[in-house]
């Protein structure tokens, strides 16, 4: 399945196949990051999500179908991954991550951690753990109530604007003297004011694709500079 990928990355394909990825949250952003990582050739992936597929997921979450509503997201996506690449090693964890159990995720030495969850306390704990243990992490900021996917960029947390979630996360991290020089994907579009948070597939999907872009280019940095 990787013939077309190898035309671009050549012998670096082994770096991709052997890299160990942990992704927390496989919703609007995480599902697109996860699938594009698998299709790129990443073959050692741990997926973490406590939710089941809901009818409200159909507009933006890649694996969500009417036929799998009510099923655990990790089960649905494991089956999808195996249908794309039967050789991909998938560890699935259906659990909500907290300060108390976060250490249980790291029995494996990961090359990259993707924070695509919605809960700010979980984001903080993931960032804190990864920085303390020198593990590379990229975090997704808020993508709700936005229309323009061209305003989504890769940057660092300290440089985000128009993002209430990122602002709150910065405040929390500063209080604990945690670095803000963390790679993030965020939107520089001011969110539409609404009592509820809506989202669109092409917006959340763009964020997920940029996460994959970051990981591939970071992993193959030397190649990408040639």
Short mmCIF file of N, CA and C in Angstrom, two decimals, residues 13-117:
data_model
loop_
_atom_site.label_atom_id
_atom_site.label_comp_id
_atom_site.label_asym_id
_atom_site.label_seq_id
_atom_site.Cartn_x
_atom_site.Cartn_y
_atom_site.Cartn_z
N UNK A 13 11.15 5.50 4.64
CA UNK A 13 9.87 4.87 4.98
C UNK A 13 9.98 4.06 6.26
N UNK A 14 11.15 3.53 6.55
CA UNK A 14 11.31 2.74 7.78
C UNK A 14 11.17 3.61 9.02
N UNK A 15 11.59 4.87 8.94
CA UNK A 15 11.39 5.79 10.06
C UNK A 15 9.90 5.96 10.34
N UNK A 16 9.14 6.10 9.27
CA UNK A 16 7.69 6.26 9.40
C UNK A 16 7.06 5.00 9.97
N UNK A 17 7.40 3.86 9.41
CA UNK A 17 6.79 2.61 9.84
C UNK A 17 7.11 2.27 11.29
N UNK A 18 8.28 2.66 11.76
CA UNK A 18 8.72 2.28 13.10
C UNK A 18 8.40 3.30 14.18
N UNK A 19 8.04 4.52 13.79
CA UNK A 19 7.74 5.56 14.78
C UNK A 19 6.51 5.17 15.59
N UNK A 20 6.59 5.41 16.89
CA UNK A 20 5.48 5.08 17.79
C UNK A 20 4.69 6.34 18.11
N UNK A 21 3.40 6.29 17.81
CA UNK A 21 2.52 7.45 17.94
C UNK A 21 1.44 7.17 18.98
N UNK A 22 1.22 8.15 19.86
CA UNK A 22 0.11 8.12 20.81
C UNK A 22 -0.82 9.27 20.48
N UNK A 23 -2.09 8.98 20.24
CA UNK A 23 -3.06 10.03 19.94
C UNK A 23 -4.21 9.96 20.94
N UNK A 24 -4.45 11.08 21.60
CA UNK A 24 -5.52 11.18 22.59
C UNK A 24 -6.63 12.03 22.00
N UNK A 25 -7.77 11.41 21.76
CA UNK A 25 -8.91 12.09 21.15
C UNK A 25 -8.96 11.81 19.66
N UNK A 26 -9.98 11.09 19.21
CA UNK A 26 -10.11 10.77 17.79
C UNK A 26 -11.44 11.29 17.25
N UNK A 27 -11.69 12.56 17.55
CA UNK A 27 -12.91 13.22 17.09
C UNK A 27 -12.67 14.00 15.81
N UNK A 28 -13.17 15.23 15.77
CA UNK A 28 -13.10 16.03 14.55
C UNK A 28 -11.70 16.29 14.05
N UNK A 29 -10.78 16.57 14.94
CA UNK A 29 -9.37 16.79 14.58
C UNK A 29 -8.61 15.47 14.58
N UNK A 30 -8.73 14.73 15.65
CA UNK A 30 -7.94 13.52 15.82
C UNK A 30 -8.21 12.45 14.79
N UNK A 31 -9.46 12.34 14.33
CA UNK A 31 -9.78 11.30 13.35
C UNK A 31 -9.06 11.54 12.03
N UNK A 32 -8.93 12.80 11.63
CA UNK A 32 -8.22 13.11 10.38
C UNK A 32 -6.72 12.94 10.54
N UNK A 33 -6.20 13.33 11.69
CA UNK A 33 -4.77 13.11 11.93
C UNK A 33 -4.47 11.61 11.92
N UNK A 34 -5.30 10.85 12.61
CA UNK A 34 -5.07 9.41 12.72
C UNK A 34 -5.12 8.73 11.35
N UNK A 35 -6.15 9.00 10.58
CA UNK A 35 -6.27 8.30 9.30
C UNK A 35 -5.14 8.68 8.34
N UNK A 36 -4.76 9.94 8.30
CA UNK A 36 -3.68 10.32 7.38
C UNK A 36 -2.34 9.78 7.84
N UNK A 37 -2.14 9.62 9.13
CA UNK A 37 -0.92 8.97 9.62
C UNK A 37 -0.88 7.51 9.15
N UNK A 38 -2.00 6.82 9.29
CA UNK A 38 -2.06 5.41 8.87
C UNK A 38 -1.82 5.30 7.38
N UNK A 39 -2.46 6.15 6.59
CA UNK A 39 -2.31 6.08 5.14
C UNK A 39 -0.90 6.49 4.70
N UNK A 40 -0.21 7.26 5.52
CA UNK A 40 1.18 7.64 5.23
C UNK A 40 2.14 6.50 5.52
N UNK A 41 1.72 5.56 6.37
CA UNK A 41 2.55 4.40 6.64
C UNK A 41 2.93 4.19 8.09
N UNK A 42 2.50 5.08 8.98
CA UNK A 42 2.78 4.88 10.40
C UNK A 42 2.09 3.60 10.86
N UNK A 43 2.84 2.75 11.52
CA UNK A 43 2.36 1.38 11.77
C UNK A 43 2.41 0.96 13.23
N UNK A 44 2.66 1.91 14.13
CA UNK A 44 2.66 1.63 15.57
C UNK A 44 1.91 2.75 16.27
N UNK A 45 0.62 2.55 16.49
CA UNK A 45 -0.24 3.64 16.95
C UNK A 45 -1.09 3.20 18.14
N UNK A 46 -1.11 4.06 19.16
CA UNK A 46 -2.01 3.88 20.30
C UNK A 46 -3.10 4.94 20.21
N UNK A 47 -4.37 4.51 20.25
CA UNK A 47 -5.49 5.45 20.18
C UNK A 47 -6.23 5.44 21.51
N UNK A 48 -6.52 6.65 22.00
CA UNK A 48 -7.16 6.81 23.30
C UNK A 48 -8.40 7.68 23.14
N UNK A 49 -9.54 7.17 23.53
CA UNK A 49 -10.78 7.95 23.52
C UNK A 49 -11.81 7.20 24.36
N UNK A 50 -12.52 7.93 25.20
CA UNK A 50 -13.49 7.29 26.10
C UNK A 50 -14.89 7.25 25.52
N UNK A 51 -15.11 7.93 24.38
CA UNK A 51 -16.47 8.13 23.87
C UNK A 51 -16.95 7.03 22.94
N UNK A 52 -18.26 7.06 22.72
CA UNK A 52 -18.89 6.24 21.68
C UNK A 52 -19.29 7.15 20.52
N UNK A 53 -19.50 6.56 19.36
CA UNK A 53 -19.96 7.33 18.20
C UNK A 53 -21.38 7.81 18.45
N UNK A 54 -21.59 9.11 18.23
CA UNK A 54 -22.90 9.73 18.45
C UNK A 54 -23.39 10.34 17.14
N UNK A 55 -24.69 10.47 17.01
CA UNK A 55 -25.25 11.04 15.79
C UNK A 55 -24.72 12.45 15.52
N UNK A 56 -24.37 13.18 16.57
CA UNK A 56 -23.83 14.53 16.39
C UNK A 56 -22.41 14.53 15.83
N UNK A 57 -21.78 13.37 15.78
CA UNK A 57 -20.42 13.27 15.23
C UNK A 57 -20.41 13.17 13.70
N UNK A 58 -21.55 12.89 13.10
CA UNK A 58 -21.59 12.55 11.67
C UNK A 58 -21.10 13.68 10.77
N UNK A 59 -21.22 14.92 11.21
CA UNK A 59 -20.87 16.03 10.33
C UNK A 59 -19.37 16.28 10.22
N UNK A 60 -18.54 15.62 11.08
CA UNK A 60 -17.13 16.00 11.05
C UNK A 60 -16.16 14.89 11.43
N UNK A 61 -16.60 13.82 12.05
CA UNK A 61 -15.66 12.80 12.52
C UNK A 61 -15.56 11.68 11.50
N UNK A 62 -14.36 11.42 11.04
CA UNK A 62 -14.12 10.64 9.84
C UNK A 62 -14.70 9.23 9.89
N UNK A 63 -14.68 8.60 11.03
CA UNK A 63 -15.12 7.21 11.12
C UNK A 63 -16.61 7.08 11.42
N UNK A 64 -17.28 8.21 11.68
CA UNK A 64 -18.67 8.18 12.15
C UNK A 64 -19.64 7.92 11.00
N UNK A 65 -20.45 6.89 11.17
CA UNK A 65 -21.47 6.51 10.19
C UNK A 65 -22.75 6.17 10.94
N UNK A 66 -23.87 6.23 10.25
CA UNK A 66 -25.12 5.81 10.88
C UNK A 66 -25.05 4.37 11.35
N UNK A 67 -24.28 3.57 10.65
CA UNK A 67 -24.20 2.14 10.97
C UNK A 67 -23.38 1.84 12.22
N UNK A 68 -22.59 2.80 12.72
CA UNK A 68 -21.81 2.51 13.93
C UNK A 68 -22.12 3.42 15.11
N UNK A 69 -23.25 4.11 15.05
CA UNK A 69 -23.67 4.93 16.20
C UNK A 69 -23.85 4.04 17.42
N UNK A 70 -23.29 4.48 18.54
CA UNK A 70 -23.39 3.74 19.79
C UNK A 70 -22.21 2.84 20.07
N UNK A 71 -21.33 2.66 19.09
CA UNK A 71 -20.15 1.81 19.28
C UNK A 71 -18.97 2.65 19.78
N UNK A 72 -18.07 2.05 20.56
CA UNK A 72 -16.89 2.78 21.03
C UNK A 72 -16.04 3.27 19.85
N UNK A 73 -15.62 4.51 19.92
CA UNK A 73 -14.83 5.08 18.83
C UNK A 73 -13.54 4.30 18.59
N UNK A 74 -12.91 3.86 19.67
CA UNK A 74 -11.64 3.14 19.50
C UNK A 74 -11.84 1.82 18.77
N UNK A 75 -12.98 1.16 19.01
CA UNK A 75 -13.26 -0.10 18.31
C UNK A 75 -13.52 0.14 16.83
N UNK A 76 -14.31 1.18 16.55
CA UNK A 76 -14.64 1.51 15.17
C UNK A 76 -13.38 1.87 14.39
N UNK A 77 -12.51 2.66 15.01
CA UNK A 77 -11.33 3.10 14.28
C UNK A 77 -10.28 2.00 14.17
N UNK A 78 -10.21 1.14 15.15
CA UNK A 78 -9.29 0.01 15.01
C UNK A 78 -9.65 -0.82 13.78
N UNK A 79 -10.93 -1.09 13.62
CA UNK A 79 -11.40 -1.87 12.46
C UNK A 79 -11.08 -1.13 11.16
N UNK A 80 -11.26 0.18 11.16
CA UNK A 80 -10.99 0.99 9.98
C UNK A 80 -9.50 0.96 9.63
N UNK A 81 -8.65 1.10 10.65
CA UNK A 81 -7.21 1.07 10.43
C UNK A 81 -6.78 -0.26 9.83
N UNK A 82 -7.29 -1.34 10.39
CA UNK A 82 -6.91 -2.67 9.91
C UNK A 82 -7.39 -2.90 8.47
N UNK A 83 -8.47 -2.23 8.10
CA UNK A 83 -8.97 -2.35 6.73
C UNK A 83 -8.08 -1.58 5.75
N UNK A 84 -7.42 -0.54 6.26
CA UNK A 84 -6.48 0.22 5.44
C UNK A 84 -5.12 -0.47 5.38
N UNK A 85 -4.61 -0.83 6.55
CA UNK A 85 -3.30 -1.47 6.64
C UNK A 85 -3.35 -2.58 7.69
N UNK A 86 -3.53 -3.81 7.25
CA UNK A 86 -3.62 -4.94 8.20
C UNK A 86 -2.37 -5.13 9.04
N UNK A 87 -1.25 -4.57 8.59
CA UNK A 87 0.01 -4.73 9.32
C UNK A 87 0.23 -3.67 10.40
N UNK A 88 -0.67 -2.71 10.47
CA UNK A 88 -0.53 -1.66 11.49
C UNK A 88 -0.84 -2.23 12.87
N UNK A 89 0.07 -1.97 13.81
CA UNK A 89 -0.14 -2.40 15.19
C UNK A 89 -0.92 -1.32 15.93
N UNK A 90 -2.09 -1.69 16.41
CA UNK A 90 -2.98 -0.73 17.06
C UNK A 90 -3.23 -1.15 18.50
N UNK A 91 -2.95 -0.24 19.42
CA UNK A 91 -3.34 -0.43 20.82
C UNK A 91 -4.46 0.56 21.10
N UNK A 92 -5.60 0.06 21.55
CA UNK A 92 -6.74 0.94 21.81
C UNK A 92 -7.00 1.02 23.30
N UNK A 93 -7.29 2.23 23.76
CA UNK A 93 -7.57 2.48 25.17
C UNK A 93 -8.84 3.31 25.27
N UNK A 94 -9.90 2.73 25.81
CA UNK A 94 -11.16 3.45 25.99
C UNK A 94 -11.20 3.96 27.43
N UNK A 95 -10.61 5.13 27.61
CA UNK A 95 -10.46 5.65 28.97
C UNK A 95 -10.36 7.17 28.91
N UNK A 96 -10.94 7.83 29.91
CA UNK A 96 -10.79 9.27 30.06
C UNK A 96 -9.51 9.54 30.83
N UNK A 97 -8.65 10.37 30.30
CA UNK A 97 -7.32 10.58 30.88
C UNK A 97 -7.35 11.70 31.92
N UNK A 98 -6.80 11.41 33.08
CA UNK A 98 -6.73 12.36 34.19
C UNK A 98 -5.30 12.41 34.74
N UNK A 99 -5.09 13.30 35.66
CA UNK A 99 -3.79 13.40 36.33
C UNK A 99 -3.42 12.09 37.01
N UNK A 100 -4.43 11.40 37.53
CA UNK A 100 -4.18 10.18 38.30
C UNK A 100 -3.78 9.00 37.42
N UNK A 101 -4.28 8.94 36.18
CA UNK A 101 -4.00 7.75 35.37
C UNK A 101 -3.12 8.01 34.15
N UNK A 102 -2.65 9.23 33.99
CA UNK A 102 -1.90 9.57 32.78
C UNK A 102 -0.64 8.73 32.61
N UNK A 103 -0.01 8.38 33.71
CA UNK A 103 1.22 7.59 33.64
C UNK A 103 1.01 6.23 33.02
N UNK A 104 -0.23 5.71 33.10
CA UNK A 104 -0.53 4.40 32.53
C UNK A 104 -0.40 4.38 31.01
N UNK A 105 -0.47 5.55 30.38
CA UNK A 105 -0.37 5.62 28.93
C UNK A 105 1.05 5.37 28.44
N UNK A 106 2.01 5.59 29.32
CA UNK A 106 3.39 5.67 28.86
C UNK A 106 4.22 4.45 29.23
N UNK A 107 3.59 3.29 29.18
CA UNK A 107 4.35 2.04 29.30
C UNK A 107 5.17 1.80 28.04
N UNK A 108 4.80 2.48 26.96
CA UNK A 108 5.52 2.44 25.69
C UNK A 108 6.27 3.75 25.54
N UNK A 109 7.45 3.70 24.95
CA UNK A 109 8.23 4.91 24.68
C UNK A 109 7.79 5.47 23.33
N UNK A 110 7.04 6.57 23.36
CA UNK A 110 6.49 7.14 22.14
C UNK A 110 7.43 8.16 21.53
N UNK A 111 7.40 8.23 20.19
CA UNK A 111 8.16 9.25 19.48
C UNK A 111 7.38 10.56 19.40
N UNK A 112 6.05 10.44 19.29
CA UNK A 112 5.20 11.63 19.22
C UNK A 112 3.89 11.37 19.96
N UNK A 113 3.44 12.42 20.64
CA UNK A 113 2.12 12.40 21.28
C UNK A 113 1.27 13.47 20.61
N UNK A 114 0.06 13.10 20.24
CA UNK A 114 -0.90 14.04 19.65
C UNK A 114 -2.01 14.28 20.66
N UNK A 115 -2.14 15.53 21.09
CA UNK A 115 -3.23 15.92 21.98
C UNK A 115 -4.35 16.49 21.12
N UNK A 116 -5.37 15.70 20.88
CA UNK A 116 -6.53 16.16 20.11
C UNK A 116 -7.79 16.04 20.96
N UNK A 117 -7.63 16.15 22.26
CA UNK A 117 -8.78 16.04 23.17
C UNK A 117 -9.40 17.41 23.40
#
